[in-house]
Amino acid sequence: MRLIKKHTYKGTITLETGLHIGGSKSTLDIGGLDSPVIKTAKGIPYIPGSSLKGKLRSLLALKEKATDINKESENLLKLFGSSEKDKEQKTRLIFRDALLDTDKFKEIFNNSELLIGEYTEEKYENTIDRTTGKTKNGGLRQIERVPAGAVFNFEIILDEYDVDSDNIETFKSTLKKGFDILEKDYLGGSGTRGYGQVSIKADWEEES
């Protein structure tokens, strides 16, 4: 299988509601956040390429009513890849981490007092025991979120091989469909509580 072209899909993900993609909690400070967001080594929130890829694949599979990889269409297997026995496929997609547009963020929020740090806000959540109607685990949890209005820049590379000449437009259409579905769903955690609604603007750039 010979690589012919690399197609680039670039765009922006704008948060319509706060986004929480969990990161590791490095300290156990009293009064610290219970659930921080994932950040770069410089402390800047980002959307991991793996999170974006996994979400798009799961949404497209659900659209096909495929509950596991063994029921995915040949199109999805070729596009996202597979290591399953007898279904091995080389992925055609490379997902870059989506990076926060820090200049635009500072322009929008301008050191807002609502932020708890340079780039995030906090939201308090209660977990309710449905049998007793009381709060579980003794109280509130502090959830860190990237606030609504933040913009992330993303890039996806679609590799075209010599065996893909009849499928490349279908691959492009499928990827766009995934983003259309994502806009009606959510990204990150706690989507059923209102987190992670996004709007997406993107297009294919000149092929190389």
XYZ file of N, CA and C in Angstrom:
624
model
N 0.855 -1.187 0.000
C 0.000 0.000 0.000
C 0.894 1.242 0.000
N 0.731 2.083 -1.008
C 1.618 3.233 -1.184
C 0.875 4.534 -0.885
N 1.504 5.408 -0.082
C 0.918 6.703 0.245
C 0.967 7.618 -0.970
N -0.187 8.224 -1.309
C -0.273 9.114 -2.464
C -0.336 10.585 -2.037
N -1.254 10.894 -1.103
C -1.458 12.284 -0.688
C -1.782 12.348 0.792
N -1.562 13.540 1.329
C -2.016 13.855 2.684
C -3.000 15.012 2.576
N -4.224 14.776 3.009
C -5.263 15.808 3.004
C -5.364 16.385 4.411
N -5.419 17.703 4.534
C -5.450 18.356 5.846
C -6.812 18.984 6.103
N -7.388 18.648 7.257
C -8.676 19.201 7.678
C -8.395 20.088 8.884
N -8.541 21.407 8.706
C -8.226 22.356 9.774
C -9.453 23.159 10.148
N -9.502 23.523 11.430
C -10.625 24.342 11.846
C -10.564 24.713 13.314
N -11.691 25.171 13.822
C -11.795 25.601 15.214
C -12.952 24.895 15.908
N -12.756 24.640 17.183
C -13.806 24.130 18.062
C -14.083 25.224 19.087
N -15.278 25.781 19.057
C -15.663 26.847 19.988
C -16.596 26.272 21.047
N -16.304 26.542 22.299
C -17.124 26.024 23.391
C -18.378 26.865 23.566
N -19.531 26.200 23.487
C -20.809 26.867 23.757
C -21.168 26.746 25.238
N -20.670 25.689 25.879
C -20.790 25.530 27.329
C -19.430 25.062 27.852
N -19.246 25.113 29.156
C -17.964 24.748 29.750
C -17.550 23.323 29.410
N -16.245 23.122 29.209
C -15.698 21.820 28.820
C -14.855 21.239 29.944
N -15.097 19.947 30.237
C -14.247 19.237 31.198
C -13.748 17.948 30.578
N -12.441 17.908 30.285
C -11.754 16.667 29.939
C -10.735 16.455 31.044
N -10.915 15.411 31.825
C -10.181 15.246 33.065
C -8.689 15.046 32.901
N -7.950 15.646 33.808
C -6.505 15.466 33.882
C -6.131 14.861 35.226
N -4.848 14.619 35.432
C -4.397 14.029 36.687
C -4.308 15.091 37.773
N -4.641 14.686 38.993
C -4.535 15.585 40.130
C -3.182 15.367 40.782
N -2.298 16.335 40.620
C -0.918 16.149 41.082
C -0.741 16.438 42.558
N -1.674 17.186 43.139
C -1.554 17.499 44.561
C -2.865 17.194 45.270
N -2.797 17.032 46.569
C -3.988 16.766 47.377
C -4.175 17.895 48.385
N -4.069 19.124 47.888
C -4.176 20.275 48.779
C -5.582 20.365 49.368
N -5.667 20.707 50.645
C -6.957 20.943 51.264
C -7.614 22.130 50.567
N -8.862 21.927 50.148
C -9.567 22.989 49.442
C -9.266 23.031 47.966
N -8.430 22.097 47.479
C -8.099 22.073 46.062
C -9.236 21.510 45.238
N -9.104 21.611 43.914
C -10.118 21.110 43.006
C -10.225 19.591 43.098
N -11.460 19.093 43.046
C -11.672 17.652 43.060
C -11.406 17.037 41.699
N -11.643 17.807 40.632
C -11.546 17.240 39.287
C -10.968 18.273 38.311
N -9.639 18.314 38.161
C -9.018 19.286 37.256
C -9.128 18.865 35.789
N -8.936 19.811 34.883
C -8.931 19.498 33.456
C -7.509 19.174 33.014
N -7.402 18.495 31.887
C -6.092 18.153 31.351
C -5.424 19.406 30.783
N -4.120 19.537 31.040
C -3.377 20.721 30.597
C -2.012 20.310 30.065
N -1.425 21.205 29.275
C -0.059 20.996 28.811
C 0.904 21.239 29.969
N 2.187 20.986 29.723
C 3.203 21.224 30.754
C 3.264 22.694 31.158
N 2.775 23.578 30.285
C 2.753 25.012 30.592
C 1.467 25.442 31.284
N 0.595 24.475 31.582
C -0.635 24.792 32.301
C -1.764 25.283 31.427
N -1.720 24.999 30.133
C -2.749 25.461 29.205
C -3.666 24.294 28.835
N -4.979 24.428 29.030
C -5.898 23.340 28.671
C -5.828 23.030 27.171
N -6.068 21.767 26.837
C -6.120 21.361 25.433
C -7.068 20.187 25.291
N -7.427 19.866 24.053
C -8.269 18.709 23.766
C -7.372 17.640 23.154
N -7.144 16.534 23.836
C -6.266 15.491 23.283
C -6.808 14.948 21.959
N -5.904 14.712 21.022
C -6.317 14.133 19.757
C -7.010 12.796 19.953
N -6.563 12.033 20.956
C -7.169 10.733 21.231
C -8.624 10.872 21.677
N -8.927 11.929 22.433
C -10.304 12.159 22.882
C -11.200 12.494 21.698
N -10.689 13.339 20.803
C -11.464 13.736 19.634
C -11.690 12.542 18.708
N -10.642 11.771 18.475
C -10.757 10.595 17.602
C -11.743 9.580 18.179
N -11.611 9.290 19.464
C -12.489 8.315 20.093
C -13.943 8.737 20.072
N -14.192 10.027 20.315
C -15.570 10.520 20.327
C -16.190 10.445 18.940
N -15.433 10.878 17.918
C -15.965 10.837 16.559
C -16.251 9.404 16.132
N -15.326 8.514 16.437
C -15.532 7.114 16.039
C -16.763 6.518 16.716
N -16.928 6.770 18.008
C -18.065 6.197 18.728
C -19.384 6.766 18.221
N -19.414 8.060 17.905
C -20.642 8.666 17.384
C -21.000 8.102 16.012
N -19.998 7.941 15.158
C -20.254 7.392 13.827
C -20.670 5.927 13.909
N -20.079 5.193 14.832
C -20.463 3.791 15.009
C -21.901 3.680 15.504
N -22.294 4.560 16.433
C -23.672 4.556 16.919
C -24.648 4.895 15.796
N -24.229 5.801 14.920
C -25.064 6.154 13.769
C -25.299 4.933 12.887
N -24.285 4.073 12.819
C -24.404 2.839 12.044
C -25.063 1.707 12.845
N -25.395 2.024 14.128
C -25.931 1.013 15.047
C -24.931 -0.115 15.286
N -23.644 0.246 15.240
C -22.588 -0.726 15.521
C -22.194 -0.608 16.986
N -22.469 -1.642 17.771
C -22.196 -1.582 19.211
C -20.767 -1.972 19.556
N -20.049 -2.583 18.621
C -18.640 -2.901 18.843
C -17.927 -2.919 17.495
N -16.594 -3.007 17.564
C -15.786 -2.895 16.351
C -16.101 -3.997 15.336
N -16.591 -5.130 15.805
C -16.900 -6.225 14.898
C -18.103 -5.931 14.010
N -18.856 -4.888 14.362
C -20.035 -4.543 13.570
C -19.877 -3.237 12.797
N -18.708 -2.617 12.909
C -18.476 -1.386 12.167
C -18.387 -1.660 10.668
N -18.768 -0.657 9.890
C -18.690 -0.796 8.442
C -17.238 -0.833 7.978
N -17.044 -1.337 6.785
C -15.699 -1.360 6.197
C -15.153 0.057 6.082
N -16.023 1.000 5.813
C -15.621 2.403 5.695
C -15.007 2.916 7.000
N -15.668 2.644 8.134
C -15.135 3.096 9.430
C -13.851 2.378 9.792
N -13.785 1.096 9.498
C -12.577 0.338 9.811
C -11.385 0.873 9.029
N -11.599 1.198 7.765
C -10.512 1.751 6.952
C -10.118 3.138 7.443
N -11.111 3.946 7.781
C -10.852 5.331 8.166
C -10.129 5.430 9.502
N -10.606 4.701 10.513
C -10.061 4.817 11.864
C -9.055 3.728 12.211
N -8.997 2.684 11.398
C -8.035 1.617 11.643
C -8.567 0.541 12.563
N -7.930 -0.615 12.519
C -8.329 -1.736 13.369
C -7.155 -2.688 13.544
N -7.029 -3.195 14.774
C -6.016 -4.216 15.055
C -6.662 -5.560 15.368
N -7.990 -5.632 15.194
C -8.709 -6.867 15.462
C -8.316 -7.944 14.464
N -8.214 -9.173 14.957
C -7.838 -10.292 14.101
C -8.817 -10.442 12.939
N -8.289 -10.599 11.759
C -9.049 -10.751 10.510
C -9.735 -9.463 10.066
N -9.543 -8.362 10.831
C -10.119 -7.071 10.438
C -9.057 -5.970 10.463
N -7.796 -6.366 10.358
C -6.703 -5.407 10.456
C -6.796 -4.361 9.344
N -6.699 -3.098 9.760
C -6.703 -1.989 8.811
C -5.748 -0.911 9.319
N -5.003 -0.332 8.429
C -4.141 0.797 8.782
C -4.992 2.055 8.840
N -4.894 2.796 9.941
C -5.690 4.016 10.042
C -5.296 5.017 8.967
N -6.289 5.743 8.476
C -6.022 6.812 7.500
C -5.949 8.175 8.182
N -6.234 8.246 9.474
C -6.359 9.532 10.152
C -5.261 9.767 11.187
N -4.761 10.996 11.212
C -3.847 11.466 12.254
C -4.522 12.644 12.948
N -4.786 12.512 14.237
C -5.429 13.578 15.005
C -4.377 14.315 15.829
N -4.186 15.611 15.564
C -3.321 16.436 16.407
C -4.097 16.866 17.653
N -3.387 17.140 18.739
C -4.042 17.738 19.895
C -4.598 19.103 19.494
N -5.819 19.404 19.918
C -6.440 20.700 19.643
C -5.988 21.693 20.717
N -5.302 22.740 20.292
C -4.676 23.678 21.227
C -5.526 24.928 21.426
N -5.565 25.390 22.652
C -6.325 26.587 22.996
C -5.718 27.809 22.315
N -6.572 28.633 21.709
C -6.135 29.910 21.142
C -6.011 30.891 22.305
N -4.820 30.979 22.867
C -4.624 31.765 24.087
C -4.795 33.272 23.851
N -4.412 33.749 22.668
C -4.578 35.181 22.382
C -6.054 35.549 22.356
N -6.844 34.722 21.681
C -8.279 34.990 21.609
C -8.916 34.850 22.985
N -8.437 33.875 23.773
C -8.979 33.676 25.112
C -8.772 34.925 25.967
N -7.551 35.450 25.950
C -7.257 36.625 26.767
C -8.035 37.844 26.283
N -8.267 37.909 24.975
C -9.052 39.005 24.414
C -10.499 38.937 24.883
N -11.056 37.707 24.940
C -12.446 37.518 25.344
C -12.633 37.717 26.836
N -11.761 37.117 27.640
C -11.988 37.094 29.081
C -11.246 38.194 29.830
N -10.130 38.680 29.275
C -9.441 39.845 29.821
C -9.312 39.797 31.349
N -8.709 38.695 31.840
C -8.483 38.512 33.284
C -9.771 38.578 34.103
N -10.803 37.939 33.603
C -12.100 37.923 34.279
C -11.970 37.403 35.701
N -12.679 38.012 36.617
C -12.663 37.590 38.019
C -13.404 36.274 38.210
N -14.138 35.825 37.180
C -14.865 34.566 37.280
C -13.946 33.365 37.097
N -12.734 33.606 36.601
C -11.792 32.515 36.386
C -11.051 32.198 37.679
N -10.718 30.911 37.855
C -9.958 30.517 39.042
C -8.463 30.473 38.753
N -8.130 30.470 37.487
C -6.735 30.495 37.064
C -6.651 31.340 35.814
N -5.636 31.112 35.022
C -5.475 31.912 33.816
C -6.468 31.514 32.731
N -6.869 30.212 32.729
C -7.677 29.723 31.610
C -8.908 28.912 32.009
N -9.217 28.785 33.291
C -10.317 27.912 33.687
C -11.232 28.547 34.722
N -12.420 27.944 34.828
C -13.408 28.319 35.835
C -13.688 27.089 36.696
N -14.431 27.279 37.787
C -14.834 26.139 38.597
C -16.346 26.099 38.702
N -16.857 24.885 38.772
C -18.294 24.692 38.932
C -18.506 23.679 40.047
N -19.430 23.981 40.931
C -19.721 23.077 42.042
C -20.815 22.103 41.632
N -20.605 20.831 41.938
C -21.553 19.773 41.592
C -21.899 18.966 42.833
N -23.167 18.606 42.944
C -23.623 17.677 43.972
C -23.907 16.322 43.343
N -23.515 15.247 43.990
C -23.910 13.910 43.566
C -24.989 13.430 44.523
N -26.179 13.170 43.978
C -27.324 12.828 44.814
C -27.566 11.321 44.793
N -27.776 10.757 45.983
C -28.186 9.360 46.108
C -29.669 9.294 45.759
N -30.001 8.586 44.680
C -31.380 8.587 44.192
C -32.336 7.859 45.127
N -31.814 6.983 45.979
C -32.696 6.252 46.895
C -33.040 7.067 48.137
N -32.087 7.917 48.567
C -32.327 8.706 49.787
C -32.621 10.173 49.491
N -32.241 10.618 48.288
C -32.424 12.029 47.958
C -31.407 12.937 48.613
N -30.376 12.343 49.231
C -29.358 13.119 49.928
C -28.052 13.135 49.139
N -27.213 14.119 49.457
C -25.923 14.234 48.802
C -25.019 13.063 49.164
N -24.358 12.498 48.145
C -23.411 11.411 48.388
C -22.064 11.964 48.837
N -21.336 11.178 49.573
C -19.936 11.454 49.925
C -19.750 12.769 50.662
N -20.798 13.259 51.256
C -20.635 14.351 52.201
C -20.575 15.767 51.677
N -20.867 16.029 50.409
C -20.896 17.429 50.018
C -20.604 17.719 48.566
N -20.222 18.945 48.339
C -20.002 19.441 46.987
C -18.665 18.986 46.415
N -18.619 18.896 45.082
C -17.365 18.643 44.374
C -17.054 19.848 43.493
N -15.783 20.215 43.439
C -15.355 21.336 42.612
C -14.826 20.797 41.283
N -15.517 21.148 40.201
C -15.143 20.683 38.866
C -14.504 21.841 38.097
N -13.312 21.613 37.588
C -12.645 22.632 36.781
C -13.104 22.502 35.334
N -13.378 23.638 34.686
C -13.825 23.626 33.295
C -13.127 24.740 32.514
N -13.000 24.510 31.213
C -12.634 25.596 30.312
C -13.946 26.307 29.980
N -14.028 27.632 30.135
C -15.322 28.313 30.031
C -15.849 28.436 28.610
N -17.161 28.593 28.511
C -17.819 28.830 27.225
C -17.208 30.056 26.551
N -17.000 29.966 25.250
C -16.390 31.053 24.497
C -14.961 30.769 24.095
N -14.315 29.847 24.788
C -12.933 29.481 24.451
C -12.897 28.801 23.082
N -11.794 29.016 22.365
C -11.643 28.478 21.011
C -10.381 27.612 20.944
N -10.523 26.416 20.382
C -9.398 25.511 20.172
C -9.160 25.326 18.676
N -7.908 25.309 18.283
C -7.537 25.057 16.887
C -7.175 23.593 16.716
N -7.772 22.944 15.715
C -7.474 21.531 15.516
C -7.012 21.253 14.090
N -6.349 20.119 13.931
C -5.862 19.682 12.628
C -5.936 18.165 12.554
N -6.493 17.670 11.462
C -6.579 16.230 11.212
C -5.987 15.965 9.830
N -5.127 14.966 9.759
C -4.515 14.575 8.488
C -5.182 13.287 8.008
N -5.643 13.296 6.765
C -6.210 12.108 6.134
C -5.217 11.592 5.097
N -4.675 10.418 5.354
C -3.736 9.806 4.412
C -4.497 9.074 3.311
N -4.123 9.351 2.079
C -4.724 8.658 0.943
C -3.698 7.694 0.354
N -4.075 6.427 0.279
C -3.211 5.401 -0.293
C -3.696 5.031 -1.700
N -2.851 4.318 -2.413
C -3.187 3.984 -3.796
C -4.432 3.103 -3.911
N -4.832 2.465 -2.817
C -6.038 1.625 -2.858
C -7.302 2.418 -2.505
N -7.145 3.731 -2.241
C -8.264 4.545 -1.756
C -8.905 5.443 -2.805
N -8.527 5.306 -4.068
C -8.970 6.267 -5.083
C -10.491 6.378 -5.170
N -11.199 5.280 -4.919
C -12.660 5.304 -5.012
C -13.330 5.659 -3.689
N -12.525 5.793 -2.630
C -13.101 5.976 -1.296
C -12.799 7.320 -0.658
N -11.890 8.103 -1.223
C -11.407 9.287 -0.526
C -12.509 10.302 -0.243
N -13.425 10.504 -1.189
C -14.517 11.453 -0.965
C -15.474 10.930 0.104
N -15.651 9.612 0.154
C -16.477 9.009 1.200
C -15.823 9.207 2.560
N -14.498 9.049 2.621
C -13.773 9.291 3.873
C -13.987 10.728 4.348
N -13.848 11.677 3.437
C -14.023 13.090 3.793
C -15.442 13.359 4.274
N -16.403 12.809 3.564
C -17.802 13.002 3.921
C -18.116 12.391 5.291
N -17.538 11.237 5.568
C -17.760 10.570 6.853
C -17.197 11.395 8.000
N -16.006 11.939 7.816
C -15.395 12.760 8.864
C -16.235 14.000 9.134
N -16.714 14.641 8.082
C -17.568 15.824 8.256
C -18.865 15.447 8.969
N -19.426 14.300 8.610
C -20.644 13.833 9.263
C -20.404 13.642 10.755
N -19.220 13.124 11.110
C -18.893 12.937 12.521
C -18.912 14.243 13.288
N -18.376 15.298 12.693
C -18.385 16.606 13.352
C -19.794 17.183 13.423
N -20.600 16.937 12.404
C -21.997 17.396 12.441
C -22.746 16.741 13.600
N -22.498 15.449 13.804
C -23.143 14.741 14.915
C -22.611 15.250 16.247
N -21.301 15.501 16.306
C -20.686 15.983 17.545
C -21.308 17.298 18.002
N -21.635 18.179 17.073
C -22.262 19.447 17.433
C -23.611 19.239 18.114
N -24.263 18.122 17.824
C -25.559 17.816 18.444
C -25.388 16.952 19.685
N -24.164 16.580 19.993
C -23.858 15.737 21.150
C -23.015 16.563 22.123
N -21.919 16.026 22.602
C -21.049 16.784 23.508
C -19.654 16.191 23.491
N -18.714 16.997 23.953
C -17.309 16.590 24.036
C -16.890 16.617 25.496
N -16.085 15.625 25.911
C -15.637 15.579 27.298
C -16.659 14.931 28.214
N -16.520 15.209 29.510
C -17.380 14.580 30.503
C -18.597 15.408 30.863
N -19.557 14.766 31.530
C -20.766 15.410 32.082
C -21.620 16.094 31.029
N -21.632 15.515 29.823
C -22.420 16.112 28.748
C -23.906 16.133 29.025
N -24.408 15.145 29.765
C -25.838 15.123 30.081
C -26.203 16.165 31.128
N -25.178 16.779 31.738
C -25.413 17.872 32.700
C -25.190 19.236 32.054
N -24.993 19.256 30.760
C -24.857 20.533 30.061
C -23.450 20.903 29.655
N -22.463 20.095 30.032
C -21.088 20.396 29.669
C -20.822 20.032 28.198
N -19.804 20.643 27.624
C -19.201 20.164 26.389
C -19.952 20.398 25.095
N -20.914 21.314 25.061
C -21.544 21.641 23.774
C -20.562 22.476 22.957
N -20.369 22.113 21.696
C -19.374 22.799 20.870
C -19.959 23.174 19.517
N -19.349 24.172 18.895
C -19.622 24.489 17.489
C -18.300 24.388 16.742
N -18.357 23.903 15.513
C -17.148 23.562 14.773
C -17.175 24.215 13.398
N -16.070 24.836 13.047
C -15.877 25.393 11.701
C -14.582 24.809 11.147
N -14.674 24.203 9.976
C -13.494 23.548 9.410
C -13.664 23.337 7.925
N -12.554 23.106 7.264
C -12.587 22.817 5.843
C -11.312 22.086 5.449
N -11.371 21.466 4.288
C -10.192 20.804 3.747
C -9.274 21.835 3.113
N -7.991 21.743 3.419
C -7.007 22.626 2.814
C -6.420 21.958 1.563
N -5.617 22.707 0.867
C -5.014 22.182 -0.366
C -4.251 20.885 -0.092
N -4.453 19.925 -0.939
C -3.843 18.620 -0.763
C -2.365 18.682 -1.124
N -1.594 17.811 -0.474
C -0.157 17.786 -0.765
C 0.312 16.369 -0.986
